[in-house]
């Protein structure tokens, strides 16, 4: 059974840093792209970042470019999101998501339960 | 960025009703359209990918259709466990974007 478990969320002041972790199990981790998606309180979903299966390619949504870094450790079946220079508008639940690539479509097939990041003074 | 617009934003329905949710893209996305279900306290769930492909394990009362800019999620006969929020998402071009969500409530 595929399982994604996030950790590392919490309260941080504006300008601070936080590192989120996601432990994956139940599948061959190094074969898959991984993603972080966030959801601000009471709001919709926003894709944040992708990392490909060999960590050579990373992609980010514009508001986090230069501040967030996605990485992975295939030996630990884990993906990370290093978040620097945090802003109040980064407050959200952050979901770790497995990305499925097909011949004619790409989609998020498994989601974690999420970890809450609150940026406030 | 491609904007995704869902309608309605919310709806009230009864068990057994047929429910239709629409998603419109601001430009053509071929069939790169996916649907997800969100329930409080639970992990989001993939329902439909590629416009009309049912994710493994998802009940057949869920179906998706459409291509280009206009898409539909249909629940043929609403069950109690289907009361949730539904999101569409395009994976045609980056940044991948979601609709604002449709909340399905009990009438």
PDB file of C-alpha atoms in Angstrom, chain A residues 18-22 36-38 48-49 60 64 68-71 79-84 94:
ATOM      1  CA  UNK A  18      11.618  25.354   7.722  1.00  0.00           C
ATOM      2  CA  UNK A  19      12.377  21.976   6.173  1.00  0.00           C
ATOM      3  CA  UNK A  20       9.542  19.607   5.382  1.00  0.00           C
ATOM      4  CA  UNK A  21      10.112  15.884   4.978  1.00  0.00           C
ATOM      5  CA  UNK A  22       8.026  13.182   3.363  1.00  0.00           C
ATOM      6  CA  UNK A  36       4.594  19.266  -3.097  1.00  0.00           C
ATOM      7  CA  UNK A  37       1.144  20.870  -3.246  1.00  0.00           C
ATOM      8  CA  UNK A  38      -0.143  23.381  -0.687  1.00  0.00           C
ATOM      9  CA  UNK A  48       4.393  24.146  -5.447  1.00  0.00           C
ATOM     10  CA  UNK A  49       7.243  22.031  -6.837  1.00  0.00           C
ATOM     11  CA  UNK A  60       8.653  25.537  -9.015  1.00  0.00           C
ATOM     12  CA  UNK A  64       8.418  30.270  -4.332  1.00  0.00           C
ATOM     13  CA  UNK A  68      12.109  26.955  -1.787  1.00  0.00           C
ATOM     14  CA  UNK A  69      14.195  23.938  -2.800  1.00  0.00           C
ATOM     15  CA  UNK A  70      12.838  20.464  -3.437  1.00  0.00           C
ATOM     16  CA  UNK A  71      15.201  17.524  -3.043  1.00  0.00           C
ATOM     17  CA  UNK A  79      11.504  13.884  -0.470  1.00  0.00           C
ATOM     18  CA  UNK A  80      12.109  17.257   1.151  1.00  0.00           C
ATOM     19  CA  UNK A  81      11.082  20.879   0.805  1.00  0.00           C
ATOM     20  CA  UNK A  82      13.505  23.445   2.179  1.00  0.00           C
ATOM     21  CA  UNK A  83      11.624  26.708   2.676  1.00  0.00           C
ATOM     22  CA  UNK A  84      13.602  29.901   3.264  1.00  0.00           C
ATOM     23  CA  UNK A  94       1.702  21.193   2.556  1.00  0.00           C
TER      24      UNK A  94
END
